[in-house]
Short mmCIF file of C-alpha atoms and ligand atoms in Angstrom, two decimals:
data_model
loop_
_atom_site.label_atom_id
_atom_site.label_comp_id
_atom_site.label_asym_id
_atom_site.label_seq_id
_atom_site.Cartn_x
_atom_site.Cartn_y
_atom_site.Cartn_z
CA MET V 1 102.55 102.43 93.36
CA ARG V 2 104.28 104.61 95.93
CA ASP V 3 104.33 108.36 95.43
CA GLY V 4 108.01 108.70 96.30
CA PRO V 5 110.92 107.47 94.18
CA GLY V 6 111.57 104.30 96.24
CA ARG V 7 110.11 100.91 95.38
CA LEU V 8 109.20 98.08 97.74
CA ILE V 9 109.36 94.55 96.36
CA THR V 10 108.48 91.73 98.72
CA ILE V 11 109.19 88.02 98.30
CA GLU V 12 106.80 85.50 99.82
CA GLY V 13 106.26 81.76 100.00
CA LEU V 14 106.62 78.74 102.22
CA ASP V 15 109.94 77.88 103.86
CA GLY V 16 112.26 76.11 101.38
CA THR V 17 110.86 77.78 98.25
CA GLY V 18 114.05 79.75 97.57
CA LYS V 19 113.05 83.23 98.73
CA THR V 20 116.52 84.13 99.93
CA THR V 21 118.17 82.83 96.74
CA LEU V 22 115.79 84.93 94.63
CA ALA V 23 116.24 88.01 96.86
CA THR V 24 120.03 87.83 96.44
CA ALA V 25 119.89 87.25 92.68
CA LEU V 26 117.30 89.98 92.18
CA GLY V 27 119.40 92.39 94.24
CA GLU V 28 122.37 91.74 91.95
CA ALA V 29 120.25 92.05 88.78
CA LEU V 30 118.74 95.38 89.81
CA THR V 31 122.07 96.73 91.03
CA ALA V 32 123.55 95.82 87.63
CA ARG V 33 120.86 98.05 86.08
CA GLY V 34 122.12 100.94 88.18
CA LEU V 35 119.29 100.90 90.71
CA PRO V 36 120.04 101.64 94.38
CA VAL V 37 119.07 98.34 96.07
CA THR V 38 118.82 97.35 99.74
CA LEU V 39 118.04 93.78 100.83
CA LEU V 40 116.14 93.23 104.07
CA ARG V 41 114.46 90.26 105.67
CA GLU V 42 111.60 89.69 108.08
CA PRO V 43 111.35 89.00 110.88
CA GLY V 44 114.52 91.01 111.50
CA GLY V 45 116.40 93.74 109.69
CA VAL V 46 116.91 95.93 112.78
CA ALA V 47 118.11 95.07 116.29
CA LEU V 48 114.72 94.85 118.02
CA SER V 49 113.25 92.80 115.20
CA GLU V 50 116.19 90.37 115.20
CA ARG V 51 115.53 89.77 118.90
CA ILE V 52 111.87 89.09 118.18
CA ARG V 53 112.97 86.76 115.35
CA ALA V 54 115.00 84.69 117.83
CA LEU V 55 112.03 84.59 120.22
CA VAL V 56 109.46 83.39 117.67
CA ALA V 57 111.89 80.79 116.28
CA ASP V 58 112.64 79.26 119.71
CA PRO V 59 111.09 75.77 119.87
CA GLY V 60 110.93 76.16 123.67
CA ALA V 61 108.76 79.30 123.56
CA ARG V 62 105.05 78.99 124.33
CA ILE V 63 103.30 81.65 122.24
CA ALA V 64 99.53 81.97 121.76
CA PRO V 65 98.44 82.54 118.13
CA HIS V 66 97.34 86.15 118.62
CA ALA V 67 100.49 86.89 120.66
CA GLU V 68 102.50 85.45 117.76
CA ALA V 69 100.70 87.72 115.27
CA LEU V 70 101.41 90.73 117.51
CA LEU V 71 105.09 89.79 117.87
CA PHE V 72 105.57 89.57 114.10
CA ALA V 73 103.67 92.86 113.77
CA ALA V 74 105.83 94.52 116.43
CA ALA V 75 109.00 93.40 114.61
CA ARG V 76 107.50 94.79 111.40
CA ALA V 77 106.51 98.12 112.98
CA GLN V 78 110.08 98.73 114.17
CA LEU V 79 111.54 97.72 110.79
CA CYS V 80 109.15 100.12 109.01
CA VAL V 81 109.96 103.10 111.19
CA GLU V 82 113.68 102.51 111.58
CA ARG V 83 114.66 101.36 108.08
CA LEU V 84 111.98 100.72 105.51
CA VAL V 85 110.27 104.11 105.29
CA PRO V 86 113.57 106.08 105.43
CA LEU V 87 115.05 103.89 102.68
CA LEU V 88 111.99 104.28 100.44
CA ASP V 89 111.89 108.02 101.11
CA ALA V 90 115.55 108.16 100.05
CA GLY V 91 114.60 106.58 96.72
CA ARG V 92 115.96 103.09 97.26
CA TRP V 93 114.58 99.86 95.86
CA VAL V 94 114.04 97.62 98.87
CA ILE V 95 113.83 93.88 98.33
CA LEU V 96 112.19 92.48 101.42
CA ASP V 97 112.23 88.75 102.21
CA ARG V 98 108.72 88.35 103.76
CA PHE V 99 106.31 91.12 104.82
CA VAL V 100 102.62 91.45 105.80
CA ASP V 101 101.49 88.62 103.48
CA SER V 102 103.55 86.19 105.61
CA SER V 103 101.49 87.14 108.64
CA LEU V 104 98.23 86.90 106.67
CA ALA V 105 99.21 83.41 105.44
CA TYR V 106 100.90 81.97 108.56
CA GLN V 107 98.94 83.61 111.39
CA GLY V 108 95.72 84.39 109.50
CA GLY V 109 95.56 81.07 107.63
CA GLY V 110 97.96 78.67 109.36
CA ARG V 111 97.00 79.65 112.90
CA GLU V 112 93.40 80.29 111.80
CA LEU V 113 93.18 83.80 113.26
CA GLY V 114 91.57 84.95 110.02
CA VAL V 115 93.08 87.16 107.35
CA GLU V 116 90.96 90.19 108.31
CA THR V 117 92.02 90.10 111.97
CA VAL V 118 95.69 89.86 111.09
CA ALA V 119 95.34 92.52 108.38
CA GLY V 120 93.90 94.87 111.02
CA ILE V 121 96.86 94.36 113.35
CA ASN V 122 99.22 94.99 110.45
CA ARG V 123 97.53 98.19 109.34
CA VAL V 124 98.70 99.61 112.65
CA ALA V 125 102.18 98.07 112.26
CA THR V 126 102.97 99.25 108.74
CA ALA V 127 101.32 102.68 108.78
CA GLY V 128 100.26 102.35 105.14
CA CYS V 129 103.47 100.89 103.73
CA VAL V 130 102.28 98.62 100.87
CA PRO V 131 104.55 96.71 98.46
CA ASP V 132 104.70 97.91 94.85
CA ARG V 133 105.00 94.25 93.87
CA THR V 134 105.02 90.91 95.66
CA LEU V 135 106.64 87.82 94.19
CA LEU V 136 105.03 84.67 95.58
CA LEU V 137 107.15 81.56 95.17
CA ARG V 138 104.96 78.50 94.84
CA LEU V 139 106.36 75.01 95.29
CA ASP V 140 104.79 71.72 96.27
CA ARG V 141 105.32 70.86 99.92
CA GLU V 142 107.34 67.70 99.20
CA THR V 143 109.99 69.55 97.18
CA GLY V 144 110.06 72.33 99.78
CA ARG V 145 110.58 69.83 102.57
CA ALA V 146 113.37 68.11 100.62
CA ARG V 147 115.13 71.46 100.13
CA LEU V 148 114.87 72.25 103.85
CA ALA V 149 116.25 68.80 104.72
CA ASP V 150 119.19 69.40 102.34
CA ARG V 151 120.07 72.54 104.31
CA GLY V 152 120.59 70.29 107.32
CA GLU V 153 119.50 72.94 109.86
CA ALA V 154 117.44 72.05 112.94
CA SER V 155 113.78 72.97 112.44
CA ASP V 156 112.67 76.14 114.18
CA ARG V 157 109.35 76.51 116.04
CA MET V 158 107.35 77.34 112.89
CA GLU V 159 108.94 74.62 110.77
CA ARG V 160 107.77 71.97 113.26
CA GLU V 161 104.15 72.62 112.36
CA SER V 162 101.91 69.99 110.78
CA ASP V 163 101.23 69.38 107.10
CA ALA V 164 97.70 70.69 107.67
CA PHE V 165 99.15 73.97 108.97
CA PHE V 166 101.32 74.42 105.86
CA ALA V 167 98.42 73.45 103.59
CA ARG V 168 96.40 76.30 105.17
CA VAL V 169 99.34 78.68 104.73
CA ALA V 170 99.69 77.72 101.04
CA ALA V 171 95.93 78.02 100.42
CA THR V 172 95.87 81.46 102.04
CA TYR V 173 98.78 82.66 99.90
CA ASP V 174 96.91 81.43 96.80
CA ALA V 175 93.73 83.23 97.90
CA LEU V 176 95.67 86.48 98.51
CA ALA V 177 97.22 86.21 95.02
CA ALA V 178 93.82 85.55 93.44
CA ASP V 179 92.37 88.61 95.22
CA ASP V 180 95.15 90.99 94.18
CA PRO V 181 96.73 89.76 90.91
CA ARG V 182 98.07 93.21 90.05
CA ARG V 183 100.33 93.32 93.11
CA ILE V 184 100.96 89.63 93.82
CA ARG V 185 102.61 87.61 91.02
CA VAL V 186 102.95 83.86 91.42
CA LEU V 187 106.21 82.23 90.33
CA ASP V 188 106.77 78.49 89.87
CA ALA V 189 109.67 77.89 92.27
CA GLY V 190 110.32 74.36 91.00
CA ARG V 191 112.58 75.70 88.27
CA SER V 192 116.29 76.59 88.34
CA PRO V 193 117.36 79.76 90.19
CA ASP V 194 118.16 81.45 86.83
CA GLU V 195 114.70 80.65 85.46
CA VAL V 196 113.00 81.92 88.62
CA LEU V 197 115.05 85.15 88.40
CA ALA V 198 114.09 85.63 84.74
CA ALA V 199 110.41 85.13 85.60
CA ALA V 200 110.72 87.57 88.50
CA LEU V 201 112.26 90.24 86.23
CA ASP V 202 109.37 89.72 83.77
CA GLU V 203 106.91 90.37 86.59
CA LEU V 204 108.75 93.61 87.44
CA ALA V 205 109.03 94.79 83.81
CA ASP V 206 106.48 97.61 84.17
CA LEU V 207 108.15 99.00 87.32
CA LEU V 208 111.58 98.75 85.68
CA ALA V 209 110.36 100.49 82.52
CA ILE V 210 108.97 103.43 84.50
CA ASP V 211 112.11 103.80 86.57
CA ALA V 212 114.64 103.21 83.76
P1 TYD E 301 112.13 82.81 107.38
O1 TYD E 301 112.98 84.01 107.42
O2 TYD E 301 111.56 82.46 106.05
O3 TYD E 301 112.87 81.56 107.97
P2 TYD E 301 114.33 80.99 107.70
O4 TYD E 301 115.21 82.12 107.28
O5 TYD E 301 114.65 80.40 109.03
O6 TYD E 301 114.13 79.99 106.62
O7 TYD E 301 110.92 83.03 108.42
C1 TYD E 301 110.94 82.52 109.70
C2 TYD E 301 109.61 81.88 110.02
O8 TYD E 301 108.68 82.83 110.49
C3 TYD E 301 108.97 81.17 108.85
O9 TYD E 301 108.59 79.87 109.28
C4 TYD E 301 107.73 81.97 108.58
C5 TYD E 301 107.43 82.64 109.87
N1 TYD E 301 106.73 83.94 109.76
C6 TYD E 301 105.40 84.03 110.19
O10 TYD E 301 104.81 83.04 110.63
N2 TYD E 301 104.77 85.24 110.13
C7 TYD E 301 105.39 86.36 109.69
O11 TYD E 301 104.80 87.45 109.65
C8 TYD E 301 106.76 86.25 109.24
C9 TYD E 301 107.50 87.46 108.75
C10 TYD E 301 107.39 85.02 109.29
#
């Protein structure tokens, strides 16, 4: 739990699990309870980080795994300094679509850099900013793929990775959740958006009770 009045809630999971839908719905639900909410996403959220987002998404870019981890960390460092820490210090509830766990899962697991290596890079990037709660959306890869196909967008550089890559990402997310069940709560993302929102609010009940 953070010392200050702000709260940081992060949303994690594979592409196509409904992170953005949950972030939006959760933002509305918390705002309706009178809480001061800000929605942010990674990579992005501030100008420099949006430029890095475009770079890492570019299918034409050649990026070595450790360079990729450093780029995501650089985007995160700027977001933390420029927006995240000031918002939390001002007492806001920040709902953040992806954070350090994405790097641990995608670069640590998917790219096989190792969770510890990537965690080390991110300790520098985040300067001690840790989520109060992380909601991990879990969905089988087939359903996730089908949802991405329904969106009809061209795949970005990450989305073109192999099934084995995404299996490593999913396994790393599961291992992170098993290691830190107090912070990371797993939600079955195969349900309707309303059901996922209700489950998310259940997992935040203790934070909401304290701050009510
Ligand atoms: P995301 O915002 O979920 O993609 P979109 O909005 O296009 O669906 O994230 C972009 C991609 O970046 C996604 O494939 C996951 C990847 N990613 C990492 O590999 N490491 C990271 O640290 C972050 C934040 C994202």
